[in-house]
Amino acid sequence: MTTIRDVAKLAGVSPSTASRVLHDSDMISEATKKKVRQAMKELDYSPNYLAQNLANKSNNMIGIVLPVRHDQPALSNNPFFMQIIQGIVTVCNQRNYMVSLATGQTDEELITNLTTLSKQGQINKFIFVYSKENDPVFDYVQKRTEAETIVVGSPYAKVTKRARYVNNDNVQAGKDLTNYLLKRGYQEVAYVYSNLSEVVQEDRYMGYKDALKAKAEHLLCLESSDQTELVANFLETNPEVDAFVACDDMTAIFLQQILTRLGLAANAYGLAGFNNSLIGQLVHPSLTSVEIHPYELGMEAAKLLTQATTKNYLLVEHTIIKRDSTK
């Protein structure tokens, strides 16, 4: 088996220099890095990061923490999370970091999985791809004094070197999307959510609320459900509603399907969501949505976690993508 010493010998450098190149150290010149990487390529060298972690009690592994599945029943079908993960992995591959996914059916199961990952791989760097108030999983990780954490989402704890955030301005995005519907001529806009304990959904609701502050008595909220009868009752109780801002694209699409089952015309209500997912482009009518750039969110989260920086909080811009679901 090829070792780092073999690489160093072929490149004409010391093993310590070859190791520093492996970790993309700024101490090594680009010319030396090029020689060592060429030697790695010629020898088909693949570093055993897990063994290095166990031997050195250090780490070049990152744990990606997904929300518990009872909070996200459509997690496996939600492209938002996959795009974030792809962004994280892109940066980790460039910087010779490995990633491990942690998920579970309950908070307790997820914490158990994180404990196992930490013990086996000496992982003390984590990226949470969700933001949730009073989250026992986040609290568990923060109690580990050596842990560094990046949260993709709104801050719900003090922003520090150990708890940093990459986010969109979801309050502003919610306001922008609601104002867009109002400017398109819709009069009564309702907000559709699945779990307001998730900070991102609450932030988007606050933006919706801010846009309608002059009509505060007309704020209407519908909890997402696959029960056609509940939606029918909401529409009967609130006949003035002519448009919906959904907390994300999946929620918007579920609502769109229910409206179709109720026999309503495709353009009976204005409808818009967040995340600009591929499925939102494929449904009929195609879905107006806010592009929040999840791939970039993932990349920026990984960059913050793998480089020396004084930044503890970073915002990624959003864009409204206009399609046929709004007039």
Tab-separated table of N, CA and C in Angstrom, residues 9 43 89 97 110 153-154 188 197-198 203 223 236 251 257 277 297 299 315:
chain	number	residue	atom	x	y	z
A	9	LYS	N	8.979	10.731	-1.154
A	9	LYS	CA	10.216	10.305	-1.819
A	9	LYS	C	10.172	10.613	-3.309
A	43	LEU	N	1.250	7.739	-8.127
A	43	LEU	CA	1.240	6.576	-7.232
A	43	LEU	C	-0.172	6.127	-6.865
A	89	VAL	N	-20.099	19.291	0.072
A	89	VAL	CA	-19.166	18.264	-0.405
A	89	VAL	C	-18.184	18.841	-1.414
A	97	TYR	N	-11.356	17.233	3.015
A	97	TYR	CA	-12.189	16.865	4.153
A	97	TYR	C	-13.162	15.776	3.718
A	110	LEU	N	-31.014	10.689	16.741
A	110	LEU	CA	-30.027	11.528	16.067
A	110	LEU	C	-28.839	11.815	16.988
A	153	GLY	N	-29.166	28.606	8.333
A	153	GLY	CA	-30.460	29.113	8.752
A	153	GLY	C	-30.308	30.277	9.707
A	154	SER	N	-31.430	30.728	10.260
A	154	SER	CA	-31.430	31.893	11.123
A	154	SER	C	-30.837	31.578	12.495
A	188	GLU	N	-55.944	39.453	-1.106
A	188	GLU	CA	-55.919	38.773	0.191
A	188	GLU	C	-54.993	37.558	0.103
A	197	SER	N	-42.146	26.189	14.331
A	197	SER	CA	-41.033	26.127	15.279
A	197	SER	C	-39.697	26.163	14.546
A	198	GLU	N	-39.718	25.896	13.236
A	198	GLU	CA	-38.513	26.044	12.426
A	198	GLU	C	-38.324	27.533	12.150
A	203	ASP	N	-39.474	33.094	10.186
A	203	ASP	CA	-38.924	34.316	9.599
A	203	ASP	C	-39.680	34.715	8.341
A	223	GLU	N	-52.185	25.799	8.111
A	223	GLU	CA	-51.172	24.772	8.373
A	223	GLU	C	-51.255	23.720	7.283
A	236	GLU	N	-63.630	27.890	2.360
A	236	GLU	CA	-65.032	28.244	2.587
A	236	GLU	C	-65.151	29.311	3.670
A	251	THR	N	-44.389	22.473	0.118
A	251	THR	CA	-45.678	22.821	0.718
A	251	THR	C	-46.597	23.444	-0.325
A	257	GLN	N	-51.807	20.522	-5.479
A	257	GLN	CA	-52.460	19.244	-5.773
A	257	GLN	C	-53.839	19.163	-5.133
A	277	SER	N	-37.067	24.930	-6.410
A	277	SER	CA	-36.695	23.542	-6.676
A	277	SER	C	-37.097	23.136	-8.098
A	297	LEU	N	-25.247	28.261	-0.231
A	297	LEU	CA	-25.335	28.197	1.230
A	297	LEU	C	-24.442	27.074	1.767
A	299	MET	N	-21.841	25.659	0.241
A	299	MET	CA	-20.433	25.992	0.007
A	299	MET	C	-19.905	26.969	1.054
A	315	LEU	N	-24.538	36.242	4.989
A	315	LEU	CA	-25.817	36.243	4.293
A	315	LEU	C	-25.633	35.977	2.804
